[in-house]
mmCIF file of C-alpha atoms (C1' of nucleotides) in Angstrom:
data_model
loop_
_atom_site.group_PDB
_atom_site.id
_atom_site.type_symbol
_atom_site.label_atom_id
_atom_site.label_comp_id
_atom_site.label_asym_id
_atom_site.label_seq_id
_atom_site.Cartn_x
_atom_site.Cartn_y
_atom_site.Cartn_z
ATOM 1 C CA MET B 71 0.000 0.000 0.000
ATOM 2 C CA THR B 72 2.488 2.583 1.132
ATOM 3 C CA GLN B 73 4.953 3.197 -1.600
ATOM 4 C CA VAL B 74 8.669 3.355 -1.069
ATOM 5 C CA HIS B 75 10.147 3.672 -4.534
ATOM 6 C CA CYS B 76 8.893 5.820 -7.358
ATOM 7 C CA THR B 77 7.277 4.091 -10.273
ATOM 8 C CA ARG B 78 8.451 4.685 -13.794
ATOM 9 C CA ALA B 79 5.677 7.190 -14.377
ATOM 10 C CA GLN B 80 6.331 9.038 -11.143
ATOM 11 C CA THR B 81 10.001 9.334 -11.991
ATOM 12 C CA ALA B 82 9.257 10.729 -15.416
ATOM 13 C CA VAL B 83 6.694 13.168 -14.070
ATOM 14 C CA LEU B 84 8.926 14.418 -11.297
ATOM 15 C CA GLN B 85 11.891 14.839 -13.583
ATOM 16 C CA LEU B 86 9.884 16.835 -16.093
ATOM 17 C CA LEU B 87 8.311 18.955 -13.399
ATOM 18 C CA ARG B 88 11.737 19.918 -12.144
ATOM 19 C CA GLN B 89 12.636 21.152 -15.588
ATOM 20 C CA GLN B 90 9.653 23.486 -15.757
ATOM 21 C CA ARG B 91 10.001 27.108 -14.822
ATOM 22 C CA GLU B 92 6.319 27.501 -14.137
ATOM 23 C CA PRO B 93 3.606 25.208 -12.810
ATOM 24 C CA ILE B 94 2.104 23.037 -15.494
ATOM 25 C CA SER B 95 -1.167 21.187 -15.980
ATOM 26 C CA ALA B 96 -1.561 17.418 -16.061
ATOM 27 C CA GLN B 97 -2.587 17.499 -19.683
ATOM 28 C CA ALA B 98 0.400 19.580 -20.739
ATOM 29 C CA LEU B 99 2.638 17.242 -18.789
ATOM 30 C CA TYR B 100 1.030 14.320 -20.579
ATOM 31 C CA THR B 101 1.842 15.844 -23.947
ATOM 32 C CA LEU B 102 5.453 16.354 -22.927
ATOM 33 C CA ILE B 103 5.996 12.877 -21.542
ATOM 34 C CA LYS B 104 4.415 11.205 -24.539
ATOM 35 C CA GLN B 105 7.279 12.528 -26.618
ATOM 36 C CA GLN B 106 9.637 10.424 -24.560
ATOM 37 C CA GLN B 107 7.696 7.300 -23.704
ATOM 38 C CA ARG B 108 4.401 5.525 -24.027
ATOM 39 C CA ILE B 109 2.110 6.724 -21.266
ATOM 40 C CA GLY B 110 -1.565 7.174 -20.582
ATOM 41 C CA LEU B 111 -3.220 10.331 -19.338
ATOM 42 C CA ALA B 112 -4.659 8.501 -16.343
ATOM 43 C CA THR B 113 -1.190 7.427 -15.332
ATOM 44 C CA VAL B 114 -0.024 11.011 -15.331
ATOM 45 C CA TYR B 115 -2.864 11.928 -13.008
ATOM 46 C CA ARG B 116 -2.081 8.959 -10.792
ATOM 47 C CA ALA B 117 1.589 9.849 -10.616
ATOM 48 C CA LEU B 118 0.821 13.470 -9.783
ATOM 49 C CA ASP B 119 -1.540 12.423 -7.051
ATOM 50 C CA ALA B 120 1.001 10.040 -5.561
ATOM 51 C CA LEU B 121 3.782 12.628 -5.677
ATOM 52 C CA LYS B 122 1.480 15.136 -4.071
ATOM 53 C CA ARG B 123 0.768 12.759 -1.206
ATOM 54 C CA MET B 124 4.493 12.238 -0.775
ATOM 55 C CA GLY B 125 4.982 15.960 -0.471
ATOM 56 C CA ARG B 126 7.231 16.181 -3.513
ATOM 57 C CA VAL B 127 4.801 18.023 -5.730
ATOM 58 C CA GLN B 128 2.489 20.877 -4.916
ATOM 59 C CA HIS B 129 -0.591 22.050 -6.712
ATOM 60 C CA ARG B 130 -2.852 24.999 -7.200
ATOM 61 C CA VAL B 131 -6.101 25.464 -9.076
ATOM 62 C CA THR B 132 -6.481 28.283 -11.558
ATOM 63 C CA LEU B 133 -9.537 30.457 -12.020
ATOM 64 C CA THR B 134 -10.467 28.397 -15.056
ATOM 65 C CA GLY B 135 -10.475 25.259 -12.954
ATOM 66 C CA GLU B 136 -7.402 23.460 -14.136
ATOM 67 C CA THR B 137 -4.907 22.203 -11.627
ATOM 68 C CA LEU B 138 -1.267 23.188 -12.043
ATOM 69 C CA TYR B 139 1.596 21.258 -10.522
ATOM 70 C CA ASN B 140 5.173 22.049 -9.648
ATOM 71 C CA ALA B 141 8.017 20.462 -7.732
ATOM 72 C CA VAL B 142 8.026 21.582 -4.101
ATOM 73 C CA GLU B 143 11.561 22.885 -4.521
ATOM 74 C CA GLN B 144 10.029 25.707 -6.506
ATOM 75 C CA ASP B 145 7.677 27.210 -4.005
ATOM 76 C CA ARG B 146 5.771 29.580 -6.224
ATOM 77 C CA HIS B 147 2.920 31.907 -5.405
ATOM 78 C CA TYR B 148 0.897 34.321 -7.434
ATOM 79 C CA MET B 149 -1.322 37.331 -7.595
ATOM 80 C CA THR B 150 -4.217 36.650 -9.912
ATOM 81 C CA CYS B 151 -6.415 39.266 -11.531
ATOM 82 C CA LEU B 152 -10.096 38.496 -11.124
ATOM 83 C CA ASP B 153 -10.860 40.459 -14.277
ATOM 84 C CA CYS B 154 -8.402 39.316 -16.936
ATOM 85 C CA GLY B 155 -7.373 36.131 -15.185
ATOM 86 C CA GLN B 156 -3.649 36.730 -15.551
ATOM 87 C CA SER B 157 -1.349 35.495 -12.803
ATOM 88 C CA PHE B 158 1.697 37.407 -11.681
ATOM 89 C CA PRO B 159 4.345 35.525 -9.696
ATOM 90 C CA LEU B 160 5.574 36.801 -6.369
ATOM 91 C CA ASN B 161 9.314 36.896 -6.130
ATOM 92 C CA THR B 162 9.300 35.633 -2.583
ATOM 93 C CA CYS B 163 6.994 33.772 -0.251
ATOM 94 C CA PRO B 164 5.595 36.050 2.472
ATOM 95 C CA LEU B 165 5.260 33.010 4.722
ATOM 96 C CA LYS B 166 8.936 32.212 4.760
ATOM 97 C CA GLY B 167 9.700 31.134 8.286
ATOM 98 C CA LEU B 168 6.135 31.247 9.476
ATOM 99 C CA ALA B 169 5.196 27.769 8.309
ATOM 100 C CA SER B 170 7.688 26.128 10.610
ATOM 101 C CA SER B 171 6.278 27.809 13.692
ATOM 102 C CA LEU B 172 2.817 26.719 12.664
ATOM 103 C CA GLN B 173 4.168 23.235 12.360
ATOM 104 C CA HIS B 174 5.016 23.198 16.040
ATOM 105 C CA SER B 175 1.683 24.453 17.203
ATOM 106 C CA SER B 176 -0.185 21.440 15.953
ATOM 107 C CA SER B 177 0.105 17.774 15.274
ATOM 108 C CA PHE B 178 -0.269 18.336 11.566
ATOM 109 C CA THR B 179 2.696 17.500 9.337
ATOM 110 C CA ILE B 180 2.965 20.192 6.696
ATOM 111 C CA TYR B 181 4.300 19.240 3.288
ATOM 112 C CA TYR B 182 3.566 22.407 1.383
ATOM 113 C CA HIS B 183 1.190 25.306 1.172
ATOM 114 C CA THR B 184 -0.559 27.344 -1.454
ATOM 115 C CA LEU B 185 -0.906 31.069 -1.229
ATOM 116 C CA GLU B 186 -2.596 33.204 -3.803
ATOM 117 C CA PHE B 187 -3.699 36.809 -3.867
ATOM 118 C CA PHE B 188 -6.739 37.813 -5.851
ATOM 119 C CA GLY B 189 -7.687 41.278 -6.985
ATOM 120 C CA LEU B 190 -7.185 43.533 -9.963
ATOM 121 C CA CYS B 191 -4.026 44.120 -11.932
ATOM 122 C CA GLU B 192 -3.268 47.709 -12.824
ATOM 123 C CA PRO B 193 -4.659 47.761 -16.382
ATOM 124 C CA CYS B 194 -7.927 46.147 -15.323
ATOM 125 C CA SER B 195 -8.107 48.366 -12.272
ATOM 126 C CA VAL B 196 -7.792 51.509 -14.382
ATOM 127 C CA GLN B 197 -10.446 50.477 -16.882
ATOM 128 C CA GLY B 198 -12.819 50.010 -14.003
ATOM 129 C CA GLY B 199 -13.257 46.330 -13.282
ATOM 130 C CA MET L 94 -21.037 46.868 -17.926
ATOM 131 C CA THR L 95 -19.590 47.647 -14.547
ATOM 132 C CA GLN L 96 -22.162 46.957 -11.930
ATOM 133 C CA VAL L 97 -22.959 49.339 -9.132
ATOM 134 C CA HIS L 98 -25.883 47.766 -7.356
ATOM 135 C CA CYS L 99 -26.331 44.149 -6.452
ATOM 136 C CA THR L 100 -28.887 42.144 -8.344
ATOM 137 C CA ARG L 101 -31.572 40.227 -6.552
ATOM 138 C CA ALA L 102 -29.585 37.012 -6.824
ATOM 139 C CA GLN L 103 -26.373 38.627 -5.632
ATOM 140 C CA THR L 104 -28.127 40.025 -2.609
ATOM 141 C CA ALA L 105 -29.590 36.674 -1.689
ATOM 142 C CA VAL L 106 -26.279 34.908 -2.168
ATOM 143 C CA LEU L 107 -24.311 37.396 -0.141
ATOM 144 C CA GLN L 108 -26.817 37.394 2.671
ATOM 145 C CA LEU L 109 -26.809 33.630 2.916
ATOM 146 C CA LEU L 110 -23.033 33.453 2.718
ATOM 147 C CA ARG L 111 -22.779 35.783 5.683
ATOM 148 C CA GLN L 112 -24.931 33.437 7.692
ATOM 149 C CA GLN L 113 -22.657 30.477 7.074
ATOM 150 C CA ARG L 114 -20.030 29.519 9.574
ATOM 151 C CA GLU L 115 -17.974 27.653 7.040
ATOM 152 C CA PRO L 116 -17.349 28.096 3.314
ATOM 153 C CA ILE L 117 -20.029 26.515 1.185
ATOM 154 C CA SER L 118 -20.295 25.212 -2.350
ATOM 155 C CA ALA L 119 -22.362 26.758 -5.117
ATOM 156 C CA GLN L 120 -24.626 23.759 -5.249
ATOM 157 C CA ALA L 121 -25.288 23.769 -1.513
ATOM 158 C CA LEU L 122 -25.986 27.488 -1.723
ATOM 159 C CA TYR L 123 -28.385 26.810 -4.543
ATOM 160 C CA THR L 124 -30.297 24.328 -2.412
ATOM 161 C CA LEU L 125 -30.533 26.829 0.412
ATOM 162 C CA ILE L 126 -31.697 29.735 -1.693
ATOM 163 C CA LYS L 127 -34.292 27.657 -3.495
ATOM 164 C CA GLN L 128 -36.104 27.309 -0.196
ATOM 165 C CA GLN L 129 -36.642 31.040 -0.168
ATOM 166 C CA GLN L 130 -37.106 32.012 -3.781
ATOM 167 C CA ARG L 131 -37.196 30.745 -7.336
ATOM 168 C CA ILE L 132 -33.653 30.677 -8.651
ATOM 169 C CA GLY L 133 -31.569 28.782 -11.174
ATOM 170 C CA LEU L 134 -28.257 27.114 -10.499
ATOM 171 C CA ALA L 135 -26.578 29.133 -13.232
ATOM 172 C CA THR L 136 -27.699 32.316 -11.546
ATOM 173 C CA VAL L 137 -26.039 31.254 -8.330
ATOM 174 C CA TYR L 138 -22.798 30.695 -10.181
ATOM 175 C CA ARG L 139 -23.143 34.034 -11.916
ATOM 176 C CA ALA L 140 -23.812 35.827 -8.656
ATOM 177 C CA LEU L 141 -20.858 34.177 -6.961
ATOM 178 C CA ASP L 142 -18.600 35.110 -9.810
ATOM 179 C CA ALA L 143 -19.775 38.714 -9.745
ATOM 180 C CA LEU L 144 -19.367 38.987 -5.984
ATOM 181 C CA LYS L 145 -15.923 37.486 -6.284
ATOM 182 C CA ARG L 146 -14.917 40.117 -8.811
ATOM 183 C CA MET L 147 -16.221 42.797 -6.482
ATOM 184 C CA GLY L 148 -14.033 41.460 -3.716
ATOM 185 C CA ARG L 149 -16.946 40.653 -1.454
ATOM 186 C CA VAL L 150 -16.653 36.915 -1.663
ATOM 187 C CA GLN L 151 -13.614 34.710 -1.611
ATOM 188 C CA HIS L 152 -13.156 31.194 -2.819
ATOM 189 C CA ARG L 153 -11.014 28.141 -2.446
ATOM 190 C CA VAL L 154 -10.976 24.820 -4.253
ATOM 191 C CA THR L 155 -11.061 21.593 -2.284
ATOM 192 C CA LEU L 156 -9.068 18.469 -3.049
ATOM 193 C CA THR L 157 -12.161 16.957 -4.606
ATOM 194 C CA GLY L 158 -12.399 19.840 -7.019
ATOM 195 C CA GLU L 159 -15.390 21.719 -5.759
ATOM 196 C CA THR L 160 -15.149 25.415 -5.114
ATOM 197 C CA LEU L 161 -16.192 26.746 -1.734
ATOM 198 C CA TYR L 162 -17.196 30.340 -1.143
ATOM 199 C CA ASN L 163 -17.370 32.588 1.881
ATOM 200 C CA ALA L 164 -17.878 36.258 2.631
ATOM 201 C CA VAL L 165 -14.565 38.108 2.800
ATOM 202 C CA GLU L 166 -15.378 39.226 6.313
ATOM 203 C CA GLN L 167 -14.690 35.673 7.378
ATOM 204 C CA ASP L 168 -11.138 35.218 6.240
ATOM 205 C CA ARG L 169 -10.763 31.494 6.732
ATOM 206 C CA HIS L 170 -7.810 29.266 6.035
ATOM 207 C CA TYR L 171 -7.192 25.578 6.450
ATOM 208 C CA MET L 172 -4.809 22.726 6.815
ATOM 209 C CA THR L 173 -5.858 19.867 4.597
ATOM 210 C CA CYS L 174 -4.775 16.268 4.950
ATOM 211 C CA LEU L 175 -3.600 14.796 1.665
ATOM 212 C CA ASP L 176 -4.526 11.332 2.873
ATOM 213 C CA CYS L 177 -8.010 11.530 4.359
ATOM 214 C CA GLY L 178 -8.933 14.842 2.753
ATOM 215 C CA GLN L 179 -10.185 16.446 5.949
ATOM 216 C CA SER L 180 -9.675 20.184 6.396
ATOM 217 C CA PHE L 181 -8.833 21.744 9.729
ATOM 218 C CA PRO L 182 -9.399 25.480 10.139
ATOM 219 C CA LEU L 183 -6.642 27.764 11.354
ATOM 220 C CA ASN L 184 -7.749 30.007 14.146
ATOM 221 C CA THR L 185 -5.849 32.947 12.744
ATOM 222 C CA CYS L 186 -4.378 34.076 9.448
ATOM 223 C CA PRO L 187 -0.573 33.944 9.497
ATOM 224 C CA LEU L 188 -0.539 36.705 6.906
ATOM 225 C CA LYS L 189 -2.265 39.245 9.084
ATOM 226 C CA GLY L 190 -0.585 42.522 8.369
ATOM 227 C CA LEU L 191 1.630 41.189 5.627
ATOM 228 C CA ALA L 192 -0.864 41.582 2.840
ATOM 229 C CA SER L 193 -1.003 45.318 3.231
ATOM 230 C CA SER L 194 2.740 45.699 2.839
ATOM 231 C CA LEU L 195 2.601 43.592 -0.258
ATOM 232 C CA GLN L 196 -0.126 45.856 -1.508
ATOM 233 C CA HIS L 197 2.260 48.798 -1.487
ATOM 234 C CA SER L 198 5.025 47.041 -3.301
ATOM 235 C CA SER L 199 3.059 46.624 -6.480
ATOM 236 C CA SER L 200 0.340 48.135 -8.568
ATOM 237 C CA PHE L 201 -1.923 45.205 -7.893
ATOM 238 C CA THR L 202 -5.109 45.844 -5.915
ATOM 239 C CA ILE L 203 -5.613 42.952 -3.523
ATOM 240 C CA TYR L 204 -9.147 41.959 -2.633
ATOM 241 C CA TYR L 205 -8.476 38.739 -0.800
ATOM 242 C CA HIS L 206 -6.129 35.816 -0.606
ATOM 243 C CA THR L 207 -6.272 32.088 -0.150
ATOM 244 C CA LEU L 208 -3.838 30.226 2.002
ATOM 245 C CA GLU L 209 -3.910 26.506 2.575
ATOM 246 C CA PHE L 210 -1.485 24.075 4.137
ATOM 247 C CA PHE L 211 -1.294 20.532 2.863
ATOM 248 C CA GLY L 212 0.192 17.550 4.614
ATOM 249 C CA LEU L 213 -0.899 14.778 6.924
ATOM 250 C CA CYS L 214 -3.125 15.002 9.951
ATOM 251 C CA GLU L 215 -1.993 13.093 13.001
ATOM 252 C CA PRO L 216 -4.091 9.935 12.574
ATOM 253 C CA CYS L 217 -3.062 9.539 8.943
ATOM 254 C CA SER L 218 0.522 10.366 9.781
ATOM 255 C CA VAL L 219 0.666 7.633 12.398
ATOM 256 C CA GLN L 220 -0.824 4.960 10.176
ATOM 257 C CA GLY L 221 1.905 5.662 7.680
ATOM 258 C CA GLY L 222 0.587 7.791 4.868
ATOM 259 C "C1'" DC M 262 14.631 -20.248 -15.237
ATOM 260 C "C1'" DT M 263 9.659 -20.373 -14.406
ATOM 261 C "C1'" DT M 264 5.800 -18.941 -12.295
ATOM 262 C "C1'" DA M 265 2.192 -16.861 -9.216
ATOM 263 C "C1'" DG M 266 0.387 -12.671 -6.936
ATOM 264 C "C1'" DG M 267 0.187 -8.012 -6.667
ATOM 265 C "C1'" DA M 268 0.915 -3.501 -8.361
ATOM 266 C "C1'" DA M 269 1.130 -0.379 -12.323
ATOM 267 C "C1'" DT M 270 -0.376 0.918 -16.766
ATOM 268 C "C1'" DG M 271 -3.104 2.389 -20.982
ATOM 269 C "C1'" DA M 272 -7.311 3.101 -23.219
ATOM 270 C "C1'" DT M 273 -11.548 4.673 -22.699
ATOM 271 C "C1'" DA M 274 -16.044 5.298 -20.552
ATOM 272 C "C1'" DA M 275 -18.203 7.756 -16.836
ATOM 273 C "C1'" DT M 276 -18.628 11.562 -13.560
ATOM 274 C "C1'" DC M 277 -19.584 15.962 -12.082
ATOM 275 C "C1'" DA M 278 -18.795 20.788 -11.251
ATOM 276 C "C1'" DT M 279 -19.012 24.605 -14.024
ATOM 277 C "C1'" DT M 280 -20.229 27.299 -18.432
ATOM 278 C "C1'" DA M 281 -22.556 28.384 -22.568
ATOM 279 C "C1'" DT M 282 -26.832 28.944 -24.810
ATOM 280 C "C1'" DC M 283 -31.113 30.872 -25.596
ATOM 281 C "C1'" DA M 284 -35.719 32.146 -24.897
ATOM 282 C "C1'" DT M 285 -38.157 34.746 -21.448
ATOM 283 C "C1'" DA M 286 -38.815 38.032 -17.674
ATOM 284 C "C1'" DA M 287 -37.570 42.129 -15.157
ATOM 285 C "C1'" DC M 288 -35.887 46.679 -15.219
ATOM 286 C "C1'" DG M 289 -34.909 51.724 -16.194
ATOM 287 C "C1'" DG M 290 -35.076 55.684 -18.840
ATOM 288 C "C1'" DG M 291 -37.351 58.512 -22.096
ATOM 289 C "C1'" DC Y 105 -46.334 52.805 -21.957
ATOM 290 C "C1'" DC Y 106 -42.615 51.325 -25.015
ATOM 291 C "C1'" DC Y 107 -37.797 50.044 -26.220
ATOM 292 C "C1'" DG Y 108 -33.299 48.489 -25.374
ATOM 293 C "C1'" DT Y 109 -30.600 46.392 -21.994
ATOM 294 C "C1'" DT Y 110 -29.581 43.305 -18.366
ATOM 295 C "C1'" DA Y 111 -30.768 39.436 -15.426
ATOM 296 C "C1'" DT Y 112 -32.760 34.994 -15.021
ATOM 297 C "C1'" DG Y 113 -34.055 29.885 -15.455
ATOM 298 C "C1'" DA Y 114 -33.825 25.699 -17.661
ATOM 299 C "C1'" DT Y 115 -31.059 22.818 -19.841
ATOM 300 C "C1'" DA Y 116 -27.475 21.295 -23.028
ATOM 301 C "C1'" DA Y 117 -22.534 21.310 -23.580
ATOM 302 C "C1'" DT Y 118 -17.878 21.382 -21.914
ATOM 303 C "C1'" DG Y 119 -13.795 19.764 -19.996
ATOM 304 C "C1'" DA Y 120 -10.884 18.315 -16.361
ATOM 305 C "C1'" DT Y 121 -10.553 14.486 -13.525
ATOM 306 C "C1'" DT Y 122 -11.727 9.678 -12.004
ATOM 307 C "C1'" DA Y 123 -13.341 4.968 -12.379
ATOM 308 C "C1'" DT Y 124 -13.102 0.762 -14.785
ATOM 309 C "C1'" DC Y 125 -10.983 -3.170 -16.539
ATOM 310 C "C1'" DA Y 126 -8.146 -5.981 -19.253
ATOM 311 C "C1'" DT Y 127 -3.221 -6.253 -19.931
ATOM 312 C "C1'" DT Y 128 1.608 -5.726 -18.752
ATOM 313 C "C1'" DC Y 129 5.299 -5.334 -15.591
ATOM 314 C "C1'" DC Y 130 7.751 -6.639 -11.218
ATOM 315 C "C1'" DT Y 131 9.283 -9.191 -7.612
ATOM 316 C "C1'" DA Y 132 10.162 -12.949 -5.000
ATOM 317 C "C1'" DA Y 133 9.484 -17.789 -4.164
ATOM 318 C "C1'" DG Y 134 10.086 -22.344 -5.889
#
DNA sequence: CTTAGGAATGATAATCATTATCATAACGGG
DNA sequence: CCCGTTATGATAATGATTATCATTCCTAAG
């Protein structure tokens, strides 16, 4: 039940994720991996889910409802405009350091977190969103 | 185009959201409102989207893919177990105060944010997730 | 080396929350 | 009161994700 080693699919997924500069969707990942090896879309989803549970991959859901994944090493967060839908990356995580103190205050083991700001980007704000 | 006053549906949605202690899904909201007035599911979604764009309502997406909404007055955040899927509310927002400083450092107008920690709750952690 | 049991995989059908569509109803100004 | 616009309800369509199931791959025992 509990998995010790990564499966072939998980290895491929994790390796590709680490090469990405930005979070990527399961479908896009599927397209990329297919260029290298035979793989099914369901397997990509399964691998992502497993890696997520291991704490190696983190996820966030966009306004359009697709889930994006990235390796935990790249802890990325965004500001997303509710009008145009664009996401702008933060250059640093405002929670740096805070998560560890939270860790101590509860029995919960934290693997990763998602943080996203929503509002209006300047152009949309000017137009009058 | 830009909306000044709330529509009937938006008013009903916002009022009900303010009565909830926890974030609620669009469908559940729909069920609640239907008890009071004739309304369509699509209208609920439209109202939620509009309120979100106005910064009056905030949202988060659960692990199962449904979107939960709450009034911005109740700024709620959670720790979610990747194994059993349960969410545990934080009693305070670790970002309190930080968001405003971020506000100043960019031209982005922040309405709200989502913050969620993922990992393992104690029971799942013990079993060996 | 061969084989049996369990896990992983691929293809595809099914699910389900959300959106798009479209005809109708409500609204606001002239 | 009438016209153009916006909101609404009902329902069909969409699309990402999940379930299903037969097959393939591994691993470890014999």
